[in-house]
PDB file of C-alpha atoms and ligand atoms in Angstrom:
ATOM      1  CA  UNK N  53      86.061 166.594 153.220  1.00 47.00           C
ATOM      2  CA  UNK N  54      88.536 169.135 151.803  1.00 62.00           C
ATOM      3  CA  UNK N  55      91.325 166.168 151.808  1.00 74.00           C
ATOM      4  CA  UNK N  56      88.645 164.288 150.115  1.00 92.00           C
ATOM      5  CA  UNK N  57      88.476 166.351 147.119  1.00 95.00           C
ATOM      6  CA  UNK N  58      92.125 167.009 146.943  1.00 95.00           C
ATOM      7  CA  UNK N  59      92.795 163.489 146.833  1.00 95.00           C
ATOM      8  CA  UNK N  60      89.818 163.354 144.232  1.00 96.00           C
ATOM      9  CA  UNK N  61      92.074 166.192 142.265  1.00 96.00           C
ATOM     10  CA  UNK N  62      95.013 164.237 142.607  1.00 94.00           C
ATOM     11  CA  UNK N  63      93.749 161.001 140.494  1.00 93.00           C
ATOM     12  CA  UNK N  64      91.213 162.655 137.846  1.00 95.00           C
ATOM     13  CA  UNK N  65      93.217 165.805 137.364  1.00 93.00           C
ATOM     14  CA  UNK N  66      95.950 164.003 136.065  1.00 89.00           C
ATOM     15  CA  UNK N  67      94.428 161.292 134.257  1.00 92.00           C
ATOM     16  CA  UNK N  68      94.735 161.130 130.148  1.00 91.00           C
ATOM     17  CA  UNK N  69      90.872 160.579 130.105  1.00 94.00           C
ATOM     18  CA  UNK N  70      87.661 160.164 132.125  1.00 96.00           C
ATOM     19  CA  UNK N  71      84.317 159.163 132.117  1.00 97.00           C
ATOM     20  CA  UNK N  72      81.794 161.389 133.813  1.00 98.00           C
ATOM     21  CA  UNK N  73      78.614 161.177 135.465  1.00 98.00           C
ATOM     22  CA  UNK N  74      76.356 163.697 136.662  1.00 98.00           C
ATOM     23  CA  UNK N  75      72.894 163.759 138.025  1.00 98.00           C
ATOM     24  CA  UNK N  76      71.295 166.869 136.985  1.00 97.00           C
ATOM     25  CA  UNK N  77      68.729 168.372 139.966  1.00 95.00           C
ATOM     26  CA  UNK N  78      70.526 169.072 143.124  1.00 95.00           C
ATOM     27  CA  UNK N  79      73.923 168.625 141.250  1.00 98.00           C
ATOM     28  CA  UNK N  80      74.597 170.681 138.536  1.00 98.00           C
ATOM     29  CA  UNK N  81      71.375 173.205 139.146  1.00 96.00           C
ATOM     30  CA  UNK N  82      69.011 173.140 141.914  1.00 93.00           C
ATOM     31  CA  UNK N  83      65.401 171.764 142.661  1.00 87.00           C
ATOM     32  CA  UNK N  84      62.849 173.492 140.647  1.00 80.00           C
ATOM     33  CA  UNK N  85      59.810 174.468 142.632  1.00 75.00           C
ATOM     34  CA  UNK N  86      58.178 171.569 141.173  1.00 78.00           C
ATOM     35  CA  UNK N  87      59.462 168.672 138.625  1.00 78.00           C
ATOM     36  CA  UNK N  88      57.290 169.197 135.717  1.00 80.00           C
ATOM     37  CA  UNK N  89      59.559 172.837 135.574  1.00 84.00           C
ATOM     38  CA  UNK N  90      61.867 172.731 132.886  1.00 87.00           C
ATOM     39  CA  UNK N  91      63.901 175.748 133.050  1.00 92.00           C
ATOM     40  CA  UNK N  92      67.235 175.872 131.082  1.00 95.00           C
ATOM     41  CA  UNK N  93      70.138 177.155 133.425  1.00 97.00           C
ATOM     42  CA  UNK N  94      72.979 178.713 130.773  1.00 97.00           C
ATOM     43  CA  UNK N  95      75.368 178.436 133.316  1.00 98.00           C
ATOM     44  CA  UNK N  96      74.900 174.767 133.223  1.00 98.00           C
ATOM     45  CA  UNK N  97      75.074 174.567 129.640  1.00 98.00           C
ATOM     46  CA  UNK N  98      77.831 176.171 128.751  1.00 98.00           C
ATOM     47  CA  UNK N  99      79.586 173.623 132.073  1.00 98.00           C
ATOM     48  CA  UNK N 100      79.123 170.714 130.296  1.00 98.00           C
ATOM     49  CA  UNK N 101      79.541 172.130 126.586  1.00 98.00           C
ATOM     50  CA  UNK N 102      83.028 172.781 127.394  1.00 97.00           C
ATOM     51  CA  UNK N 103      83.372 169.532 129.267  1.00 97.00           C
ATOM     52  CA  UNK N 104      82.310 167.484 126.694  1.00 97.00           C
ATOM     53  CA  UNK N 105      84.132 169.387 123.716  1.00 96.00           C
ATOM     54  CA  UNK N 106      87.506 168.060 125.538  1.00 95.00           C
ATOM     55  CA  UNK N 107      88.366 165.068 123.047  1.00 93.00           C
ATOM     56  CA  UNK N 108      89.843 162.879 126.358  1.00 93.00           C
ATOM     57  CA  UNK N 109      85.990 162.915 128.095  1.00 95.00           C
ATOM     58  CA  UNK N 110      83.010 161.158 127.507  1.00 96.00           C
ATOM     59  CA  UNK N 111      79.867 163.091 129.528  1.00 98.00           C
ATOM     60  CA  UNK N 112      76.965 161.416 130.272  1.00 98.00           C
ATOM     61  CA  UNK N 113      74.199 163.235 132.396  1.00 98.00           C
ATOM     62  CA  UNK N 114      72.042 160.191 134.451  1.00 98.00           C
ATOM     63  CA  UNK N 115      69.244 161.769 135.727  1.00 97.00           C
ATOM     64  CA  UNK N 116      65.306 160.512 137.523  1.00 93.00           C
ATOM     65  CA  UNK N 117      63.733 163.358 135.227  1.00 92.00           C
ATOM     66  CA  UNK N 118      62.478 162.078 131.899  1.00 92.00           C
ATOM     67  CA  UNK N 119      64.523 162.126 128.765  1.00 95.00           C
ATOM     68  CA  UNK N 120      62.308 164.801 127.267  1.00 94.00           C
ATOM     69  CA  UNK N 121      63.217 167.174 130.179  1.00 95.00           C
ATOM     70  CA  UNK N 122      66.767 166.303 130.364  1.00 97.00           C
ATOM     71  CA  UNK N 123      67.529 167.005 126.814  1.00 97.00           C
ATOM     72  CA  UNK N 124      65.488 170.863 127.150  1.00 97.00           C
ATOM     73  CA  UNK N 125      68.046 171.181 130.666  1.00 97.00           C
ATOM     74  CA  UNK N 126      70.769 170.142 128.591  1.00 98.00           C
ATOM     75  CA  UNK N 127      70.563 170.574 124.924  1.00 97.00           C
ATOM     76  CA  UNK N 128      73.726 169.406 123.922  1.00 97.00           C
ATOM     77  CA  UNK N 129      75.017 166.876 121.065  1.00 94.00           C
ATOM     78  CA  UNK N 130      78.058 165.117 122.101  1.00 95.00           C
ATOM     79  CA  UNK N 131      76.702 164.437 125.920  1.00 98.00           C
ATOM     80  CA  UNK N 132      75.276 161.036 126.411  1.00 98.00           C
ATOM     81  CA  UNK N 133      71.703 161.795 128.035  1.00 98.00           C
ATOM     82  CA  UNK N 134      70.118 159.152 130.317  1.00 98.00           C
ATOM     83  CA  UNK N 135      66.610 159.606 131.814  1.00 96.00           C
ATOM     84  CA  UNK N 136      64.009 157.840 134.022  1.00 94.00           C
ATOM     85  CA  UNK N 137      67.609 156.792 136.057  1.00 95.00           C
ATOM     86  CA  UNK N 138      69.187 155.387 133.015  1.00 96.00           C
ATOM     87  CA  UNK N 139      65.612 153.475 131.444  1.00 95.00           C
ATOM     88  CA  UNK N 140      65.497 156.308 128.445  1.00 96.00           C
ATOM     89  CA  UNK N 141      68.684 157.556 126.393  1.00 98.00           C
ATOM     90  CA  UNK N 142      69.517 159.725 123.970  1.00 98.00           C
ATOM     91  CA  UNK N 143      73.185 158.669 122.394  1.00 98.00           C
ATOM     92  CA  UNK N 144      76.149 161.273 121.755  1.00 96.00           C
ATOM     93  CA  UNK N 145      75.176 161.110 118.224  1.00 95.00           C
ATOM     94  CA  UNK N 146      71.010 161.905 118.501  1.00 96.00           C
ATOM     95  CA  UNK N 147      69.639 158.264 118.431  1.00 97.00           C
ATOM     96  CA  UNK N 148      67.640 156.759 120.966  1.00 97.00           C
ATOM     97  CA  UNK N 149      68.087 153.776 123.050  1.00 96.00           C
ATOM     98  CA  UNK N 150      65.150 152.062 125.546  1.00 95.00           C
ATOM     99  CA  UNK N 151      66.050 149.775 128.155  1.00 94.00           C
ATOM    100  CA  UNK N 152      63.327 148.770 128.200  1.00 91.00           C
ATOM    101  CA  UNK N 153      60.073 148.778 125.634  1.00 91.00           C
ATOM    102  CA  UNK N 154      57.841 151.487 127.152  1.00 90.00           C
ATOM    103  CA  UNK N 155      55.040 149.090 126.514  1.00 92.00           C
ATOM    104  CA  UNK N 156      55.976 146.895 128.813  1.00 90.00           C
ATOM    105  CA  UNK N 157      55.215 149.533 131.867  1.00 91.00           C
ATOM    106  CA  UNK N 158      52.616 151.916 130.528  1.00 93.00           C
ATOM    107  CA  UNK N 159      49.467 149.136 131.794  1.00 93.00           C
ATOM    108  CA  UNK N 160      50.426 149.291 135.263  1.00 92.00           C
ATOM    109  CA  UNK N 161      51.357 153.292 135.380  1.00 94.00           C
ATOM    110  CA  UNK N 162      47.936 153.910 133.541  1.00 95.00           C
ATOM    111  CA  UNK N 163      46.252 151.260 136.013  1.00 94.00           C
ATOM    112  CA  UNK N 164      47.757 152.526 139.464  1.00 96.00           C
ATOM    113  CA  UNK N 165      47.377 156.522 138.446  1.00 97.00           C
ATOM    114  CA  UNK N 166      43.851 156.738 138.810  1.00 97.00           C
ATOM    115  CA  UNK N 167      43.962 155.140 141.923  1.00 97.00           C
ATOM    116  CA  UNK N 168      46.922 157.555 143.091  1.00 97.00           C
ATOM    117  CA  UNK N 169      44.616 160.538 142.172  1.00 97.00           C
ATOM    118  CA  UNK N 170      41.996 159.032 144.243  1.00 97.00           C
ATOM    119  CA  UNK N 171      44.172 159.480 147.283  1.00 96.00           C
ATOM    120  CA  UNK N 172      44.919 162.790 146.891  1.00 96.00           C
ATOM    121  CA  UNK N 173      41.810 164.322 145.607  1.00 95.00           C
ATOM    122  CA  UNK N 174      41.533 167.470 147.432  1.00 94.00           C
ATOM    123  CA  UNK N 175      44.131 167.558 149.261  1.00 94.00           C
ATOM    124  CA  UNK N 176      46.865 170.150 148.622  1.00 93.00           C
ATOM    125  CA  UNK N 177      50.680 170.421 148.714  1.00 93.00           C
ATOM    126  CA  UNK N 178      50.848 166.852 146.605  1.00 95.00           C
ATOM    127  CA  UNK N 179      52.095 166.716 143.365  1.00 93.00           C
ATOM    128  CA  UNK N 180      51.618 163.074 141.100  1.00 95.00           C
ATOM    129  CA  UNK N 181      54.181 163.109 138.437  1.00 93.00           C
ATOM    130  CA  UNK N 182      53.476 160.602 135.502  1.00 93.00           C
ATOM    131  CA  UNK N 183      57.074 160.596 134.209  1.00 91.00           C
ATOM    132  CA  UNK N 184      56.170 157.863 131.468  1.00 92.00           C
ATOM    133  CA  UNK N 185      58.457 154.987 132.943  1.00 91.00           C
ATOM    134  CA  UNK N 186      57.439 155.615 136.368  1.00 94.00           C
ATOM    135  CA  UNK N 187      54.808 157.335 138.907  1.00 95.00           C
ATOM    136  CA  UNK N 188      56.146 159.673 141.525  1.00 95.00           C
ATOM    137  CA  UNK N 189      54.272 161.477 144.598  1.00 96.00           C
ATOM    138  CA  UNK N 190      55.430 164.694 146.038  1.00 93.00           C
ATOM    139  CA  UNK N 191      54.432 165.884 149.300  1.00 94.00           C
ATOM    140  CA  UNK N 192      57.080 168.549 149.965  1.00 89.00           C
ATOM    141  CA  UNK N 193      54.704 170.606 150.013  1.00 91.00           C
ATOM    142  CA  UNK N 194      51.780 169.403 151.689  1.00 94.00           C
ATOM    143  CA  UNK N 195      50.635 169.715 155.528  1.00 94.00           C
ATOM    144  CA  UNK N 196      52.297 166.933 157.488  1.00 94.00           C
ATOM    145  CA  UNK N 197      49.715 165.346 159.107  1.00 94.00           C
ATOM    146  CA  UNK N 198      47.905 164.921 155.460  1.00 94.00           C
ATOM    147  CA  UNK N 199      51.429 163.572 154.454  1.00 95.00           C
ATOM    148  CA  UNK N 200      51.358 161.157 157.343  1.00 94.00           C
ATOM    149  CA  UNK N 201      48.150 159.630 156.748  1.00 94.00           C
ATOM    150  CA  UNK N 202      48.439 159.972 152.467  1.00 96.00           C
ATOM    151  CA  UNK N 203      51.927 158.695 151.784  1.00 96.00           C
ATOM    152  CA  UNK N 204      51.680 155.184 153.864  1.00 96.00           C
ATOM    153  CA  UNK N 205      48.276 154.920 151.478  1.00 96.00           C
ATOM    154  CA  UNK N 206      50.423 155.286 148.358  1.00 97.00           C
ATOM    155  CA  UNK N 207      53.319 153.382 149.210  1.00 96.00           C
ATOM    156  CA  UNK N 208      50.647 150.207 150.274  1.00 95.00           C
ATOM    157  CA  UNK N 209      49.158 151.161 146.771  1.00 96.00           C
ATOM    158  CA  UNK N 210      52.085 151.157 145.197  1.00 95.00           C
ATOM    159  CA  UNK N 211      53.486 147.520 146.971  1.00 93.00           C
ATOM    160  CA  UNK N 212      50.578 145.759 145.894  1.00 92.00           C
ATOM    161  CA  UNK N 213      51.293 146.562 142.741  1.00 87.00           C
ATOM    162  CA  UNK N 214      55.201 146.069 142.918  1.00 78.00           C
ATOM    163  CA  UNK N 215      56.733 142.693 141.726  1.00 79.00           C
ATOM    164  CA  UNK N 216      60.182 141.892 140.856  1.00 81.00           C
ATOM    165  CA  UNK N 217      60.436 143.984 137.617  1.00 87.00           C
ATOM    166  CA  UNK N 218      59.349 146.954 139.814  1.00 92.00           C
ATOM    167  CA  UNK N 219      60.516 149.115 142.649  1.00 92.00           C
ATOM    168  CA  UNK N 220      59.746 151.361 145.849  1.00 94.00           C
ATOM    169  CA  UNK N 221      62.129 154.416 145.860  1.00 91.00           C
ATOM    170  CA  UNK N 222      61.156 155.617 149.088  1.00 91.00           C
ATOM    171  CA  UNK N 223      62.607 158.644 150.672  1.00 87.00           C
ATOM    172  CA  UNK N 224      61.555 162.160 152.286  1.00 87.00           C
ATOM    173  CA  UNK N 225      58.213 163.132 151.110  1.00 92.00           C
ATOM    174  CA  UNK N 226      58.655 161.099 148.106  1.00 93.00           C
ATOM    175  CA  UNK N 227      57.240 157.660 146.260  1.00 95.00           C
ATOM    176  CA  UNK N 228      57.733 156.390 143.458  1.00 95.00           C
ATOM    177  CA  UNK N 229      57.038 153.181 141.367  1.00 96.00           C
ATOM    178  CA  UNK N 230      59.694 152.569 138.899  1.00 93.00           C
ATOM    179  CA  UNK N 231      60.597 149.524 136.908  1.00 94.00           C
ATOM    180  CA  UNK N 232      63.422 147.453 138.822  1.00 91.00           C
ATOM    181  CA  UNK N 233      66.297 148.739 135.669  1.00 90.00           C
ATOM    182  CA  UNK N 234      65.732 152.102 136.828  1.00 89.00           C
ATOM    183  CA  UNK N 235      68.736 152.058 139.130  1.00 91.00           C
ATOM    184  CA  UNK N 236      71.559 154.487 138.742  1.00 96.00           C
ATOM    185  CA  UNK N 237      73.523 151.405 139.947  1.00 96.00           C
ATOM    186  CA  UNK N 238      72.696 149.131 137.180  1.00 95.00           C
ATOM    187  CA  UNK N 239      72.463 151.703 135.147  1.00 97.00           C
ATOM    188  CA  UNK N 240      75.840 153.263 135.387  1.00 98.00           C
ATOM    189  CA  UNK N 241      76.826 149.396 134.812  1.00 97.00           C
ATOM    190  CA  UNK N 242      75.012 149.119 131.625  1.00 97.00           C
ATOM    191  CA  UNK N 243      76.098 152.959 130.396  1.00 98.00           C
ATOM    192  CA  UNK N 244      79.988 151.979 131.206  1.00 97.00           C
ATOM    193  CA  UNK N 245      79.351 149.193 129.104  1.00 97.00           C
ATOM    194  CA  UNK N 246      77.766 150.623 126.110  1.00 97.00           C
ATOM    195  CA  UNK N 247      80.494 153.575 126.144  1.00 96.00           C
ATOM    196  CA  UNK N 248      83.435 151.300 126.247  1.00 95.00           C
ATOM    197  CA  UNK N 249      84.674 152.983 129.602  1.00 95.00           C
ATOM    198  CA  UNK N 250      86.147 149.702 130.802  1.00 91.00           C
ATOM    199  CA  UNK N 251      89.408 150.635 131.971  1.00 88.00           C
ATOM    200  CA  UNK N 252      88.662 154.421 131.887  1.00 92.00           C
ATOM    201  CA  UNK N 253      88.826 156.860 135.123  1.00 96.00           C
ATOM    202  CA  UNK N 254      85.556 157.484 135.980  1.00 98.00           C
ATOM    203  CA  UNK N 255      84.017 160.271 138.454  1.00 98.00           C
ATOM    204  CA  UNK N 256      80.073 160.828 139.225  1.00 98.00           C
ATOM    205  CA  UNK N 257      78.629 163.662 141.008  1.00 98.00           C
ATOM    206  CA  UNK N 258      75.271 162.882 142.748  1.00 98.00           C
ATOM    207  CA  UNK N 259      73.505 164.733 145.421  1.00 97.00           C
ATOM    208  CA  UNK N 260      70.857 161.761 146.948  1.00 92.00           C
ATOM    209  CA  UNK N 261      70.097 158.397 147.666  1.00 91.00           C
ATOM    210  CA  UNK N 262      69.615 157.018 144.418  1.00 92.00           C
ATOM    211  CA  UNK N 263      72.934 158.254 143.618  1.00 97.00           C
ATOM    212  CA  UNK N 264      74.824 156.676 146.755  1.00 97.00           C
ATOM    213  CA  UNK N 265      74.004 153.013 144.793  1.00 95.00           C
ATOM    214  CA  UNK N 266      75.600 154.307 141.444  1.00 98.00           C
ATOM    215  CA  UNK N 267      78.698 155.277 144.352  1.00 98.00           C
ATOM    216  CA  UNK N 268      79.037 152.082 145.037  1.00 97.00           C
ATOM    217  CA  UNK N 269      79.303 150.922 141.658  1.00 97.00           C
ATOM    218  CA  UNK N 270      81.503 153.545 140.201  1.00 97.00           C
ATOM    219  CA  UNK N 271      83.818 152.615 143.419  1.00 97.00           C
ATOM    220  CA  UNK N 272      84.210 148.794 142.871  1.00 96.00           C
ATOM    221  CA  UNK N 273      85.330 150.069 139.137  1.00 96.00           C
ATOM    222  CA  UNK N 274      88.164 151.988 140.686  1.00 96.00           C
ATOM    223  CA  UNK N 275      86.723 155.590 140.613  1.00 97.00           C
ATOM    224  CA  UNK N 276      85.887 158.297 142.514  1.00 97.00           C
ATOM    225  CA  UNK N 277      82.260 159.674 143.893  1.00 98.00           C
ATOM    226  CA  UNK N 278      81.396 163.251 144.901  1.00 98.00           C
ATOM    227  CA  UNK N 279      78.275 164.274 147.047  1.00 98.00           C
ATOM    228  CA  UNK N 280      76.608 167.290 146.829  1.00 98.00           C
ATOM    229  CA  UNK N 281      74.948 167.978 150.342  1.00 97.00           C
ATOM    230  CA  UNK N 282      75.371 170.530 152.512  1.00 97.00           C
ATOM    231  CA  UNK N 283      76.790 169.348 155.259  1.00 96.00           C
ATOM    232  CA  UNK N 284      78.609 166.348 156.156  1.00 95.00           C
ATOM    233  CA  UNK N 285      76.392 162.594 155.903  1.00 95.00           C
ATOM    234  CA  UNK N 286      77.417 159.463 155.580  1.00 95.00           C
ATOM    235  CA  UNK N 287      78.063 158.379 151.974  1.00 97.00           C
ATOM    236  CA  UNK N 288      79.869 155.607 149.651  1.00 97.00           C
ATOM    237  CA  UNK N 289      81.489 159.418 148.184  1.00 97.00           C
ATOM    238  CA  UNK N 290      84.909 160.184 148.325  1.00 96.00           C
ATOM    239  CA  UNK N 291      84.566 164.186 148.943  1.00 97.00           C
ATOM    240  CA  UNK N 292      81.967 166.479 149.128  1.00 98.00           C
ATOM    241  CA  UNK N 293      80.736 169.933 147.602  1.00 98.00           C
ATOM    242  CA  UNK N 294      78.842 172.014 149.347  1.00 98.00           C
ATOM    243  CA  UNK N 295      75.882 172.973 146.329  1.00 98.00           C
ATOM    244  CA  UNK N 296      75.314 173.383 142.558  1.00 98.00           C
ATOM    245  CA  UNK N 297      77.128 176.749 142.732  1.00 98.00           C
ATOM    246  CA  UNK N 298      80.351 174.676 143.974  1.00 98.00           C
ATOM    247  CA  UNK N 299      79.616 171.839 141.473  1.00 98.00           C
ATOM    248  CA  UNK N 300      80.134 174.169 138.791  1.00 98.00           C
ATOM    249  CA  UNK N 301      82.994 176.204 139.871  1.00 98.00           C
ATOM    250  CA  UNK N 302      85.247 172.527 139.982  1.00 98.00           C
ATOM    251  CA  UNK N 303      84.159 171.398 137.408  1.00 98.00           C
ATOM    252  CA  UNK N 304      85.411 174.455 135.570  1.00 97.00           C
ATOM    253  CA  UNK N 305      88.693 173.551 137.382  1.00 97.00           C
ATOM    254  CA  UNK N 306      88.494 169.984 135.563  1.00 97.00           C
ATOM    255  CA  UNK N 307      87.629 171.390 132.084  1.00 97.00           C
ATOM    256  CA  UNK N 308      91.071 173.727 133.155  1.00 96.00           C
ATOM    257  CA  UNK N 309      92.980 171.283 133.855  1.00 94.00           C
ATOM    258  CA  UNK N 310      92.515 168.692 131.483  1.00 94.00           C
ATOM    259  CA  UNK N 311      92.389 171.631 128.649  1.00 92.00           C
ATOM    260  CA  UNK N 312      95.542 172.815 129.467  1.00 86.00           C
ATOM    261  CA  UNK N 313      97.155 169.186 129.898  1.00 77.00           C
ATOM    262  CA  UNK N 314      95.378 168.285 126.154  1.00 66.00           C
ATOM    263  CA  UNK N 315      97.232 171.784 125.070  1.00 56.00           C
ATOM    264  CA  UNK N 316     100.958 170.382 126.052  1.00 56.00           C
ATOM    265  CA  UNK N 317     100.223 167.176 124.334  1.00 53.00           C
ATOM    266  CA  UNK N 318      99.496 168.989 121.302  1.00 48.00           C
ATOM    267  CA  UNK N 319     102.891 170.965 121.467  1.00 44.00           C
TER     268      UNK N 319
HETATM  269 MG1  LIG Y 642      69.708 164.818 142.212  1.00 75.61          MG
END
């Protein structure tokens, strides 16, 4: 997809501002060996620091992790911080902002998690994450015949429980009951609304699924998508980098380029 990302180049480079989205694990660092592993990557930091010092862009990192991890991972003012897929937020200027009241989810997460550790009682390689908003299961670790028979328990678990104001996500090794907000889609809708971005330029850099349906959106608003996979899959994107390590090296090219174009408007 190198033409992909030159054409990318050739409408955000020169544009007089942009809103940006990026998803954080995968993305801009990548996995930790497990989720509830919060480790700070400087490299990272200092990325979107100089990113979102550049008075022409408005940074918002929209991530699945919770909001108390994302703002450790990136411990920035001035960066809008959405986590639980855009359910938890911390504003540019420190305040807080719920999609929804936390209250309104806690009874069924409390309800369905001892019933998820019942299921995996003894078993190794599975992980339950109790991210507050939502309940994920694991299993990239565990022995895949245990995964076979253990994940198709959860996920029936998890559908009786499901109604409209919840969701499935559903991929690799992975389930996870979330309420139905919790949709980089809707949620890049709702975070282009509260930012005032209509009519901006607008670029988000995702590496999975959940990303591909904040794609779409950021698409039918006129902007561009990049995934971050390895090799070539389809995708709603417009170009493609390779891994983290790429993800930062252009987006040192953007701060470059839209630092040095900010320069000759001062002059
Ligand atoms: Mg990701």
């Amino acid at each position: 997809m190198g033409a992909g990302l030159s054409a990318v180049e050739q409408a955000i480079f020169s544009a007089d501002r942009l809103g940006l989205f990026l998803d954080y694990d995968g993305t801009l660092a990548e996995f930790a060996p497990n989720p509830d592993v919060v480790l700070p990557d400087p490299q990272v930091i200092e990325c979107v620091a100089r990113l979102a010092s550049l008075p022409a862009m408005k940074v918002t990192v929209l991530s699945g992790r919770r909001l108390d991890h994302i703002e450790r991972l990136v411990p920035l003012p001035g960066v809008w911080l959405a986590g639980s897929y855009g359910l938890e937020n911390r504003l540019p200027d420190g305040s807080r902002l719920h999609r929804l009241p936390i209250d309104s989810i806690r009874p069924m997460v409390e309800a369905l998690k001892p019933r998820v550790q019942a299921l995996l009682a003894g078993r190794e390689g599975f992980y339950l994450e109790d991210k507050g908003w939502s309940l994920a299961v694991h299993a990239r670790f565990a022995r895949a015949d245990e995964a076979d028979s253990v994940l198709p328990a959860v996920r029936a678990l998890f559908y009786s429980a499901a109604g409209d104001d919840l969701r499935i996500l559903d991929s690799h090794r992975f389930i996870e009951i979330a309420p139905s907000l919790g949709d980089k889609g809707h949620s890049v809708e709702w975070l282009v609304e509260q930012q005032e971005l209509e009519g901006f330029p607008l670029l988000y850099i995702g590496d999975d699924d959940k990303d591909e349906e904040a794609f779409r959106v950021i698409n039918a608003r006129g902007g561009r998508a990049i995934l971050v996979a390895p090799q070539e899959r389809p995708t709603a994107a417009h170009a493609r980098l390779a891994d983290p390590r790429q993800v930062l090296a252009w987006l040192d090219r953007l701060y470059r380029a839209f630092r040095d174009r900010s320069h000759r408007a001062a002059w």
